[in-house]
Coordinates of C-alpha atoms in Angstrom, one line a residue:
M13 CA 85.7 119.7 99.7
R14 CA 83.1 117.7 97.5
A15 CA 80.0 116.2 99.3
L16 CA 80.1 112.4 97.8
W17 CA 76.6 112.7 97.0
L18 CA 75.1 116.0 95.4
W19 CA 71.6 115.7 96.4
G20 CA 70.6 118.4 92.6
G21 CA 69.9 117.0 89.2
A22 CA 67.8 114.1 88.1
A23 CA 68.1 112.4 92.0
G24 CA 67.9 114.8 94.1
A25 CA 64.3 115.2 92.2
A26 CA 63.3 111.8 91.8
I27 CA 64.5 111.8 95.9
G28 CA 62.5 114.7 96.8
A29 CA 58.7 113.3 95.1
L30 CA 58.6 111.0 96.8
A31 CA 55.3 109.5 98.6
G32 CA 55.2 107.9 101.6
G33 CA 57.2 107.3 104.3
F34 CA 59.1 103.9 106.3
A35 CA 57.0 101.5 107.3
V36 CA 59.0 99.5 110.5
A37 CA 60.7 96.6 108.7
Q38 CA 59.1 93.6 109.1
E39 CA 60.2 90.1 110.8
S40 CA 57.3 87.8 109.4
P41 CA 56.1 87.6 106.7
E42 CA 52.7 87.0 105.4
S43 CA 50.6 84.4 103.9
L44 CA 51.6 83.9 100.1
L45 CA 47.9 82.5 99.6
P46 CA 44.7 83.7 98.0
P47 CA 42.2 84.0 100.0
G48 CA 40.5 80.8 101.6
F49 CA 43.0 78.5 100.6
D50 CA 44.7 78.9 103.9
T51 CA 41.2 77.5 105.1
P52 CA 41.2 73.6 105.4
A53 CA 38.5 72.3 103.0
P54 CA 35.9 70.2 104.8
A55 CA 36.0 66.3 105.3
E56 CA 33.7 65.2 102.4
T57 CA 31.2 62.5 103.2
T58 CA 30.9 59.2 101.3
A59 CA 27.6 57.6 101.1
T60 CA 27.8 54.3 100.7
P61 CA 26.7 53.4 96.8
A62 CA 23.8 51.6 96.2
P63 CA 24.3 47.7 94.8
L64 CA 25.4 47.3 91.2
P65 CA 22.9 44.8 89.7
T66 CA 24.0 41.9 88.6
A67 CA 21.4 41.0 86.2
A68 CA 22.9 43.0 82.9
P69 CA 27.2 43.5 82.8
I70 CA 28.4 47.7 82.5
A71 CA 29.7 48.8 79.7
P72 CA 33.9 49.8 80.2
A73 CA 32.6 53.5 79.8
A74 CA 34.8 55.5 77.6
P75 CA 38.7 57.0 77.9
R76 CA 38.2 60.7 79.2
P77 CA 41.3 63.2 77.3
A78 CA 43.7 64.1 79.3
Q79 CA 43.4 67.1 80.3
P80 CA 46.3 69.1 81.0
L81 CA 47.3 70.3 84.1
P82 CA 46.6 74.3 84.9
S83 CA 50.8 76.3 86.0
D84 CA 50.4 78.9 88.7
T85 CA 49.0 81.4 85.9
G86 CA 46.1 79.8 85.4
A87 CA 47.4 79.6 81.9
T88 CA 48.8 76.3 80.1
D89 CA 52.0 76.8 77.6
A90 CA 50.6 75.5 74.5
P91 CA 48.9 78.5 72.3
A92 CA 44.6 77.1 72.1
V93 CA 44.5 75.6 68.7
P94 CA 41.1 75.7 66.9
T95 CA 39.5 72.2 66.6
T96 CA 38.2 72.9 62.6
L97 CA 40.5 75.3 60.5
P98 CA 38.1 77.1 58.4
P99 CA 38.0 76.0 55.1
V100 CA 40.0 78.2 52.5
S101 CA 36.9 79.5 50.9
Q102 CA 36.4 81.3 53.8
L103 CA 39.9 83.6 53.6
T104 CA 39.7 86.7 52.6
D105 CA 42.5 87.6 50.0
D106 CA 44.2 89.8 52.2
E107 CA 44.7 86.4 54.2
L108 CA 45.3 84.1 51.0
R109 CA 48.5 86.7 49.8
D110 CA 49.4 86.2 53.5
L111 CA 50.2 82.8 53.5
P112 CA 53.6 81.5 53.2
S113 CA 54.7 79.0 49.7
L114 CA 55.3 74.8 49.9
E115 CA 59.1 77.0 49.1
E116 CA 58.8 79.2 52.1
L117 CA 58.1 76.7 54.3
E118 CA 60.7 74.9 53.5
A119 CA 63.5 77.2 53.9
L120 CA 62.4 78.4 57.0
T121 CA 64.3 76.9 60.7
T122 CA 62.8 75.0 63.0
D123 CA 62.5 79.1 64.9
E124 CA 61.0 80.6 62.1
L125 CA 57.9 77.9 61.7
D126 CA 57.2 78.5 65.5
D127 CA 57.7 82.4 65.4
L128 CA 55.0 82.0 62.1
F129 CA 52.5 80.1 64.0
G130 CA 52.8 80.8 67.5
L131 CA 54.0 77.4 68.5
K132 CA 56.9 78.8 70.1
P133 CA 56.3 78.5 74.1
K134 CA 57.2 81.4 76.6
Y135 CA 60.2 79.6 78.5
D136 CA 61.0 75.6 78.9
I137 CA 60.8 75.0 82.1
P138 CA 57.8 72.5 83.4
P139 CA 55.2 74.1 86.0
A140 CA 56.6 72.5 88.6
A141 CA 60.0 73.6 88.3
R142 CA 59.2 77.8 88.1
R143 CA 60.3 79.4 90.4
S144 CA 58.8 81.7 93.0
L145 CA 58.9 85.2 92.5
A146 CA 57.6 85.8 96.1
K147 CA 61.5 86.4 97.7
V148 CA 64.0 87.2 95.0
G149 CA 67.5 87.2 96.3
V150 CA 70.8 84.4 96.7
I151 CA 71.5 84.7 100.1
S152 CA 69.0 84.5 103.2
R153 CA 68.6 84.9 106.7
D154 CA 70.2 82.3 107.7
E155 CA 72.8 82.6 105.4
G156 CA 74.2 86.2 106.6
G157 CA 71.4 88.5 104.8
F158 CA 68.7 90.7 105.9
P159 CA 65.4 89.5 106.8
A160 CA 63.4 88.6 104.0
A161 CA 60.1 91.2 104.1
S162 CA 62.9 93.9 105.6
L163 CA 61.0 96.3 102.2
S164 CA 58.1 94.9 102.0
K165 CA 56.0 97.5 103.8
Q166 CA 58.3 100.3 102.3
P167 CA 57.1 102.5 99.6
A168 CA 58.0 101.4 96.1
S169 CA 58.6 105.2 94.9
L170 CA 61.2 105.5 98.3
V171 CA 63.0 101.6 97.0
R172 CA 63.1 102.9 93.3
A173 CA 64.6 106.1 94.3
V174 CA 67.2 104.4 96.1
L175 CA 67.9 102.0 93.6
S176 CA 68.4 104.2 91.0
A177 CA 70.3 106.6 92.2
T178 CA 72.9 104.4 92.8
K179 CA 75.6 104.7 89.8
T180 CA 78.9 103.9 90.7
P181 CA 81.7 102.6 92.8
L182 CA 81.5 102.9 96.2
V183 CA 84.5 104.8 97.7
S184 CA 84.6 102.8 101.4
R185 CA 85.5 98.5 101.1
W186 CA 82.9 98.1 104.2
G187 CA 80.2 99.9 102.9
H188 CA 80.4 98.1 99.6
I189 CA 80.3 94.4 101.3
L190 CA 77.4 95.8 103.0
M191 CA 75.5 97.0 99.5
R192 CA 77.0 93.7 99.0
R193 CA 75.1 91.4 101.3
A194 CA 71.6 94.4 101.5
L195 CA 71.2 94.1 97.3
A196 CA 72.1 90.3 97.2
S197 CA 69.2 89.5 100.0
R198 CA 66.8 86.8 99.3
L199 CA 64.2 89.6 100.0
G200 CA 60.6 90.2 99.3
T201 CA 59.7 93.2 97.6
P202 CA 58.0 96.3 97.7
D203 CA 54.4 97.4 98.1
G204 CA 53.7 98.6 94.9
M205 CA 56.3 97.2 92.5
S206 CA 56.8 94.0 90.3
P207 CA 59.3 91.4 91.8
V208 CA 60.8 91.6 87.9
E209 CA 61.4 95.1 88.7
F210 CA 63.0 94.8 92.0
A211 CA 65.6 92.7 90.6
T212 CA 66.1 94.8 88.1
L213 CA 67.0 97.4 90.3
R214 CA 69.3 95.7 92.4
A215 CA 71.6 93.7 89.4
R216 CA 72.1 97.4 88.0
A217 CA 72.9 98.2 91.2
L218 CA 75.4 94.9 91.1
N219 CA 76.6 95.9 88.2
A220 CA 77.0 100.2 88.7
M221 CA 79.7 98.6 92.0
G222 CA 81.2 95.6 90.1
E223 CA 79.6 93.1 91.5
Y224 CA 79.0 91.6 88.3
A225 CA 79.1 87.5 89.8
V226 CA 76.2 88.6 92.0
A227 CA 74.2 89.9 89.9
R228 CA 74.1 87.3 87.4
A229 CA 73.7 85.2 90.2
L230 CA 70.7 87.8 91.4
I231 CA 69.5 88.0 87.7
Q232 CA 69.7 83.7 87.1
D233 CA 67.3 83.8 90.6
V234 CA 64.5 85.4 88.2
D235 CA 62.6 81.9 85.4
S236 CA 64.4 83.6 82.1
G237 CA 60.5 83.8 81.2
N238 CA 59.5 85.8 83.8
W239 CA 62.6 88.8 82.2
S240 CA 61.0 92.3 81.2
P241 CA 63.3 93.8 78.6
D242 CA 64.8 96.2 81.3
L243 CA 66.1 93.1 83.0
A244 CA 67.6 90.8 79.9
N245 CA 69.6 94.4 79.3
A246 CA 71.0 93.8 83.0
A247 CA 71.6 90.3 82.8
V248 CA 73.7 91.5 79.4
T249 CA 76.4 93.2 81.0
A250 CA 76.8 91.3 84.3
F251 CA 76.7 88.2 81.7
I252 CA 79.3 89.7 79.6
A253 CA 81.6 90.5 81.7
E254 CA 81.5 87.2 83.1
E255 CA 82.7 86.5 80.2
D256 CA 79.8 84.0 78.9
P257 CA 76.9 85.8 76.5
V258 CA 75.5 82.2 76.5
G259 CA 73.7 83.1 79.7
V260 CA 71.1 85.3 78.0
C261 CA 70.4 82.8 75.4
P262 CA 66.6 81.0 77.0
Y263 CA 65.7 84.3 77.1
V264 CA 66.7 84.7 73.7
R265 CA 65.4 82.2 72.0
F266 CA 62.0 82.0 73.5
Q267 CA 61.5 85.6 74.0
G268 CA 63.6 87.3 71.3
A269 CA 66.1 89.8 71.6
P270 CA 64.4 93.2 73.4
D271 CA 64.8 96.0 71.3
A272 CA 67.4 99.1 71.8
Q273 CA 69.2 101.2 70.4
G274 CA 73.0 102.4 69.3
A275 CA 75.8 99.9 71.2
R276 CA 73.3 97.6 73.2
A277 CA 70.9 96.8 69.9
A278 CA 74.4 95.5 67.7
Q279 CA 75.0 94.1 70.9
W280 CA 71.6 92.0 70.8
T281 CA 72.1 91.2 67.1
M282 CA 74.9 89.9 67.6
I283 CA 74.6 87.8 70.5
S284 CA 71.2 85.9 69.0
A285 CA 73.4 85.1 66.7
I286 CA 75.5 83.7 69.1
C287 CA 72.6 81.5 70.4
D288 CA 71.7 80.2 67.4
A289 CA 75.3 78.7 67.0
Y290 CA 74.9 76.8 70.1
A291 CA 70.7 76.1 69.9
G292 CA 72.1 74.1 66.5
E293 CA 71.1 76.8 64.0
S294 CA 75.1 76.9 62.4
V295 CA 73.6 78.5 58.9
R296 CA 71.2 80.7 60.4
A297 CA 74.2 82.3 62.5
S298 CA 76.5 82.6 60.1
S299 CA 74.5 84.1 58.1
Q300 CA 73.2 86.8 60.5
L301 CA 76.9 87.5 61.7
D302 CA 77.5 87.9 57.8
R303 CA 75.0 90.6 57.7
A304 CA 76.1 92.0 60.8
L305 CA 79.5 92.6 59.1
N306 CA 78.4 94.2 56.0
D307 CA 76.1 96.6 57.3
E308 CA 79.3 97.3 59.8
I309 CA 76.0 97.1 62.9
A310 CA 79.0 97.2 65.1
P311 CA 82.6 97.7 64.8
A312 CA 84.5 94.9 62.7
I313 CA 86.6 93.2 65.8
D314 CA 83.3 92.9 67.6
V315 CA 81.3 91.5 65.2
L316 CA 84.9 89.0 63.6
L317 CA 84.9 87.9 67.7
A318 CA 81.0 87.2 67.9
R319 CA 81.7 84.7 64.8
R320 CA 84.6 83.1 66.4
F321 CA 82.9 82.4 69.5
A322 CA 80.3 80.9 67.5
G323 CA 82.6 78.9 66.0
A324 CA 83.6 77.6 69.1
A325 CA 79.6 75.6 68.8
G326 CA 81.5 73.4 66.4
R327 CA 78.5 73.6 63.8
G328 CA 81.1 73.8 61.0
Q329 CA 81.7 77.9 61.9
R330 CA 84.4 79.3 59.6
A331 CA 87.8 80.1 61.0
V332 CA 87.8 83.6 61.7
S333 CA 91.0 85.2 62.4
I334 CA 91.6 88.0 64.5
E335 CA 93.3 91.3 63.6
W336 CA 93.8 94.4 66.6
D337 CA 94.8 96.5 63.4
G338 CA 93.5 99.9 63.5
V339 CA 91.5 98.9 67.1
E340 CA 92.0 101.5 70.1
R341 CA 90.3 100.9 72.7
L342 CA 89.6 97.4 74.7
S343 CA 85.5 97.6 75.7
P344 CA 83.9 95.1 77.6
W345 CA 82.3 93.2 74.1
R346 CA 85.9 92.6 73.1
F347 CA 87.9 91.8 76.3
A348 CA 85.1 89.2 77.0
L349 CA 84.9 87.4 74.3
A350 CA 88.7 87.9 73.2
N351 CA 89.3 86.1 76.8
A352 CA 86.3 83.9 76.3
V353 CA 87.9 82.3 73.2
G354 CA 91.8 82.3 74.4
E355 CA 92.5 85.6 71.6
P356 CA 96.0 86.9 72.6
I357 CA 94.6 91.0 73.3
P358 CA 97.9 93.4 72.6
E359 CA 99.9 94.7 75.1
A360 CA 99.5 98.5 74.1
L361 CA 95.5 97.6 74.2
L362 CA 95.9 96.9 77.5
Q363 CA 97.2 99.9 78.9
T364 CA 93.8 101.2 78.2
V365 CA 92.1 98.9 80.5
S366 CA 89.8 101.0 82.4
P367 CA 87.8 100.0 85.8
R368 CA 84.7 98.4 84.9
I369 CA 86.5 95.9 82.9
A370 CA 89.9 95.8 85.0
R371 CA 87.0 94.9 88.2
A372 CA 85.5 92.4 85.3
G373 CA 89.1 90.6 84.8
A374 CA 89.0 90.6 88.3
T375 CA 86.9 87.0 88.5
A376 CA 88.0 85.8 85.1
P377 CA 89.8 82.4 85.6
M378 CA 91.2 82.5 81.9
V379 CA 93.0 85.4 82.1
P380 CA 96.5 85.3 82.7
L381 CA 97.8 85.5 86.4
A382 CA 99.8 88.1 86.0
Q383 CA 97.8 90.6 84.6
R384 CA 94.6 89.8 86.7
A385 CA 97.1 90.5 89.2
D386 CA 96.8 94.3 88.1
F387 CA 93.1 94.2 88.2
A388 CA 93.1 92.5 91.9
A389 CA 95.0 95.2 93.3
R390 CA 91.5 97.0 92.2
A391 CA 89.1 94.9 93.6
G392 CA 91.2 94.0 96.9
A393 CA 90.9 98.3 97.7
E394 CA 87.2 98.3 97.2
G395 CA 85.8 95.1 98.5
I396 CA 84.9 92.6 95.6
F397 CA 88.0 90.6 96.0
S398 CA 88.3 89.6 100.0
A399 CA 91.6 89.7 101.8
Q400 CA 91.6 85.6 101.5
A401 CA 91.3 85.7 97.8
L402 CA 94.0 88.2 97.1
I403 CA 96.3 86.8 99.4
D404 CA 96.0 83.3 97.1
I405 CA 96.5 85.1 93.8
Y406 CA 99.8 85.9 94.7
S407 CA 100.8 82.7 96.4
E408 CA 99.4 80.9 92.8
I409 CA 102.1 84.2 91.5
Y410 CA 105.1 82.7 93.7
S411 CA 104.4 78.9 92.8
N412 CA 104.5 79.8 89.1
T413 CA 108.4 80.4 88.5
A414 CA 107.4 81.5 85.1
I415 CA 106.3 84.7 86.5
G416 CA 109.2 87.0 87.5
G417 CA 109.8 91.8 88.1
E418 CA 108.0 93.8 90.3
L419 CA 104.7 90.8 90.4
G420 CA 107.6 88.2 91.6
E421 CA 109.1 90.4 93.7
R422 CA 106.0 91.5 95.7
A423 CA 105.2 87.5 95.8
R424 CA 108.4 87.2 97.8
G425 CA 107.3 89.9 100.4
L426 CA 104.6 88.5 101.2
R427 CA 106.1 84.8 101.9
S428 CA 108.1 87.3 104.0
A429 CA 105.7 88.5 105.7
Y430 CA 104.7 85.8 106.6
L431 CA 107.6 83.3 107.0
A432 CA 110.8 85.7 108.0
T433 CA 112.6 84.4 111.0
D434 CA 112.3 87.6 113.0
V435 CA 109.3 89.7 113.3
A436 CA 111.2 92.6 112.5
G437 CA 111.7 91.2 109.4
R438 CA 108.1 90.1 108.6
V439 CA 106.9 93.7 109.6
D440 CA 109.6 94.7 107.1
A441 CA 108.7 92.6 104.2
M442 CA 104.9 94.0 104.9
E443 CA 106.1 97.9 105.2
G444 CA 108.3 97.6 101.6
L445 CA 104.9 96.2 100.2
W446 CA 103.5 99.0 101.6
N447 CA 105.6 101.4 99.9
E448 CA 105.9 100.2 96.8
A449 CA 101.8 100.1 96.4
A450 CA 102.1 103.5 97.5
S451 CA 105.0 104.8 95.6
A452 CA 103.8 103.0 92.2
G453 CA 100.3 105.3 92.9
E454 CA 98.3 101.9 92.1
V455 CA 94.6 102.8 92.3
D456 CA 95.4 103.1 95.8
A457 CA 97.7 102.1 98.3
Y458 CA 95.1 100.2 101.0
W459 CA 95.5 97.2 98.4
S460 CA 98.0 96.2 100.4
R461 CA 96.8 97.0 103.8
V462 CA 94.0 94.2 102.6
L463 CA 97.1 92.0 101.0
T464 CA 98.9 91.7 104.2
S465 CA 96.8 92.2 107.1
Y466 CA 96.1 88.4 108.0
A467 CA 100.6 88.1 108.3
A468 CA 99.9 91.7 110.3
A469 CA 97.4 90.3 112.5
R470 CA 100.1 86.7 113.3
V471 CA 102.7 89.8 114.7
P472 CA 102.7 89.8 118.0
A473 CA 101.5 92.6 120.1
S474 CA 105.0 94.2 121.5
E475 CA 107.3 97.0 121.7
G476 CA 109.7 96.9 120.2
E477 CA 107.3 97.2 117.0
V478 CA 104.9 99.8 119.0
S479 CA 106.5 102.6 116.6
R480 CA 104.9 100.6 113.6
A481 CA 101.7 99.4 115.1
G482 CA 99.3 102.1 113.7
D483 CA 100.4 100.2 110.1
L484 CA 99.7 97.0 111.5
I485 CA 96.5 97.8 113.2
A486 CA 94.9 99.4 109.9
S487 CA 96.4 96.5 107.7
M488 CA 94.2 94.1 110.1
L489 CA 91.0 96.1 110.5
A490 CA 91.5 95.9 106.4
A491 CA 89.8 92.6 106.5
G492 CA 87.9 92.9 109.5
L493 CA 90.5 91.4 112.6
D494 CA 89.1 94.0 114.9
R495 CA 89.7 91.3 117.8
D496 CA 93.6 90.9 116.9
A497 CA 94.0 94.3 116.5
L498 CA 92.9 95.4 120.3
D499 CA 95.6 93.1 121.6
W500 CA 98.1 96.3 120.8
K501 CA 95.6 98.1 123.0
P502 CA 97.5 98.3 125.8
L503 CA 100.6 99.8 124.6
V504 CA 99.9 102.0 121.3
E505 CA 100.8 105.9 122.8
E506 CA 97.2 107.7 123.6
G507 CA 96.4 109.9 120.8
S508 CA 98.4 107.8 117.9
Y509 CA 97.4 106.9 114.7
G510 CA 97.0 102.6 116.8
W511 CA 95.5 104.7 119.2
A512 CA 92.6 106.2 117.1
L513 CA 91.8 103.2 115.3
L514 CA 91.2 100.6 118.7
T515 CA 89.0 104.0 119.9
L516 CA 86.7 103.9 117.0
V517 CA 86.8 99.9 116.8
D518 CA 86.6 99.3 120.4
P519 CA 83.4 97.4 121.4
D520 CA 83.9 97.9 124.7
G521 CA 85.5 101.3 124.8
G522 CA 83.3 104.1 126.8
V523 CA 83.8 108.1 125.9
V524 CA 86.6 108.6 124.8
G525 CA 88.5 111.9 126.5
S526 CA 89.8 115.5 125.0
T527 CA 93.4 114.2 125.4
G528 CA 94.2 111.9 123.3
L529 CA 91.8 114.0 120.9
D530 CA 94.1 117.2 121.2
A531 CA 96.8 115.2 120.6
F532 CA 95.7 112.9 117.4
A533 CA 95.1 116.6 116.0
D534 CA 97.9 117.9 116.7
N535 CA 100.1 115.7 115.1
D536 CA 97.4 115.3 112.0
P537 CA 99.5 115.0 108.6
S538 CA 96.8 114.3 106.0
D539 CA 95.5 117.7 104.2
E540 CA 93.2 119.9 106.2
S541 CA 93.0 117.3 108.9
R542 CA 90.9 115.1 107.5
K543 CA 91.6 112.3 109.4
S544 CA 90.8 114.1 112.9
Q545 CA 87.2 115.4 111.4
F546 CA 86.6 111.7 110.5
L547 CA 87.3 110.6 113.9
I548 CA 85.7 113.0 115.7
A549 CA 82.2 112.1 113.0
G550 CA 82.7 108.0 113.7
L551 CA 82.8 108.6 117.5
S552 CA 79.7 110.9 117.1
G553 CA 77.7 108.5 115.8
L554 CA 79.1 105.5 117.7
Q555 CA 78.2 108.3 120.7
R556 CA 81.7 107.6 122.1
I557 CA 82.5 111.5 123.3
G558 CA 81.0 114.3 125.2
A559 CA 78.4 116.9 123.5
T560 CA 80.9 119.7 124.7
D561 CA 83.9 118.1 123.6
R562 CA 82.3 116.7 120.0
T563 CA 81.3 120.7 119.5
A564 CA 85.0 122.6 120.7
F565 CA 85.9 120.2 117.9
E566 CA 83.8 121.3 115.7
E567 CA 84.7 124.5 116.0
R568 CA 88.7 123.7 116.0
L569 CA 88.4 121.7 112.5
S570 CA 85.9 123.5 110.4
M571 CA 83.5 120.6 110.9
N572 CA 79.2 121.2 110.9
M573 CA 77.4 117.8 111.2
A574 CA 73.6 119.6 112.1
R575 CA 73.6 120.3 108.1
N576 CA 70.4 118.8 106.8
T577 CA 70.0 116.6 103.4
R578 CA 67.1 114.9 102.2
W579 CA 69.7 112.5 102.6
V580 CA 70.0 112.3 106.1
R581 CA 66.6 112.5 106.6
M582 CA 66.3 109.7 104.9
I583 CA 69.0 107.7 106.8
E584 CA 67.8 109.3 110.5
R585 CA 64.0 108.1 109.1
A586 CA 64.9 104.5 108.3
A587 CA 67.2 104.2 111.7
E588 CA 63.9 105.7 114.2
V589 CA 61.7 102.8 111.5
N590 CA 64.8 100.1 112.7
N591 CA 65.5 99.2 109.2
P592 CA 68.8 97.6 108.6
A593 CA 68.4 96.5 105.0
M594 CA 66.6 100.3 103.7
V595 CA 69.8 102.1 106.2
A596 CA 72.7 100.3 104.1
L597 CA 71.1 101.0 101.3
L598 CA 71.4 104.6 102.0
V599 CA 74.6 104.2 103.1
G600 CA 75.5 102.7 99.5
L601 CA 73.8 105.8 98.3
G602 CA 75.9 108.2 100.1
I603 CA 78.8 106.6 99.9
Q604 CA 79.4 106.9 96.4
G605 CA 82.5 108.5 94.7
N606 CA 85.8 107.4 92.7
D607 CA 87.8 109.5 96.0
W608 CA 88.2 109.4 99.1
A609 CA 88.6 112.9 99.4
Q610 CA 84.4 112.9 97.9
M611 CA 83.7 111.9 101.3
T612 CA 82.8 113.8 104.3
P613 CA 82.4 113.7 108.2
L614 CA 78.6 115.0 108.2
H615 CA 77.9 111.6 106.1
L616 CA 80.3 109.7 107.9
Y617 CA 78.7 110.6 111.0
H618 CA 75.0 110.2 110.1
M619 CA 76.0 106.4 108.5
T620 CA 77.5 105.6 112.1
A621 CA 75.2 106.6 114.6
A622 CA 72.5 105.2 111.5
L623 CA 74.1 101.8 111.5
S624 CA 74.3 101.3 115.3
A625 CA 71.1 102.5 116.0
V626 CA 69.7 99.5 113.8
G627 CA 72.1 97.1 115.5
L628 CA 75.3 97.2 112.7
E629 CA 77.1 98.8 115.1
A630 CA 80.0 96.1 113.8
E631 CA 80.2 97.4 110.3
A632 CA 79.2 101.0 111.7
R633 CA 82.6 101.0 113.4
M634 CA 84.6 99.4 110.6
I635 CA 83.6 102.0 108.3
A636 CA 84.4 104.9 110.6
A637 CA 88.3 103.2 111.2
E638 CA 88.6 102.7 107.2
A639 CA 87.3 106.6 107.3
V640 CA 90.5 107.3 108.8
A641 CA 93.7 105.1 107.9
R642 CA 92.5 106.4 103.7
G643 CA 91.4 110.3 104.8

């Protein structure tokens, strides 16, 4: 069995090189004002002025020139202009040769003139409207996020290493949801790290998870004038995935494209031209794209799609014909721009869609509904889509009579799961959806459990359906409907599949005896008894199993939850200092992978234990139950 995260290579070296320990999470933020600014100024005393003489009239004072208001950085946006220019006679020969001629000046665009004379500001947001970088994020604590000061006192090297090493999607739907919540929270910056770097690392991690919409929202919480080249590159990934390359234009127009290599450099060149087109510089945009096509900086299809997108600005761009002949694969750029301009993508290329494109396509409203349904399966299983969002897609499919075939049949099956006249018929409809997903091998049949979650919650607990209670309970828990699932607790047989799931999610459950655990392990159909391993690991982390039974089952199931690793030491330490945000980030780091076969009981045990210790027991229970359901 392969561990979910192998602590070797560059990531392991980065973690091993961390200096310093954890700091206890700080509930109340420190004052952001400089020393002295939070001390009230002494009250001014006003002396009674002497009466002015009336004999001689007072000449009116000369008007004072208006002074620019200082910005929060201590500098104004306007470049310093000398009051008197040096005479031409004082210029050197080299300076004279560098002066452009009148014809050259007339040929320059407004942007080029601004660059030449240093007139281009960093950005066009008035000082009063600029946002503080003290806290960056999408959701505050009142909205479900983590406390703002959660990471403020943590070592920058630790936070940097954890976020930098989060480079792939997560195998757990509930782990994904928890990680997204941590990354999107409105947080203060760790000591020793700049706010822009912190935002960049979080945006990269969100992009790696397929959470492009959240990454874009996080990036937009930073004024474009404060973007670094690294944040701009993270922004390009998110904005292209969201079919919105124009979103980075404020940065491009005021700061210019950052230095890049290879395909990324070509993308910046094409985006710069697109931004020029939408800024009214249609001639310049056409010239740039013509040059890009002639210089072959990118495949012709990429430049032609950029030209079509620029032409949508309606500024005199030429008509563009898109030819897909010879295109062998669909890249994120091609998928995004083709959908943005309404260019049909050949069916053969749609068969080459990568998981990364599928995650982006699931949330793209311009993608045809039937195609989005295929992408939504992955998004639902991974946690990008909520259960309600997945159900909404199939509701639209049902109402669209033009969509037939398997998708139409699936939508009708979901409707029967809700509205069949008898309970058995509703459960039959759900079972049909589960079996179809499993036989088709579509990503992971778990998405079908998410799809039927609310329909399963409508099935009353009864002896008549107790034989199928395990699958109904697994479906409810996929959407977090644990209270509905617990209605089955008096009916499920001890040691059954449904009993194991309810044992993990029951917030009032006590220590579990060995009788039910023995029965479950004896009838475990999973490879290498993985479901039993995850059940023991989850109960151990939740402290719901006795020490003697735990030792016995570890030996019986060939488990070793005592092994010590760098990740284990870190998550234990984060739990010791009661830092929920850091525990959540470490859970996300340790649960990376593309398959549940990469998950180990060791990881599950320490995740559930740490989450429970910092007050996130509900999340711990859901992750443990999901492991048993999908193991």
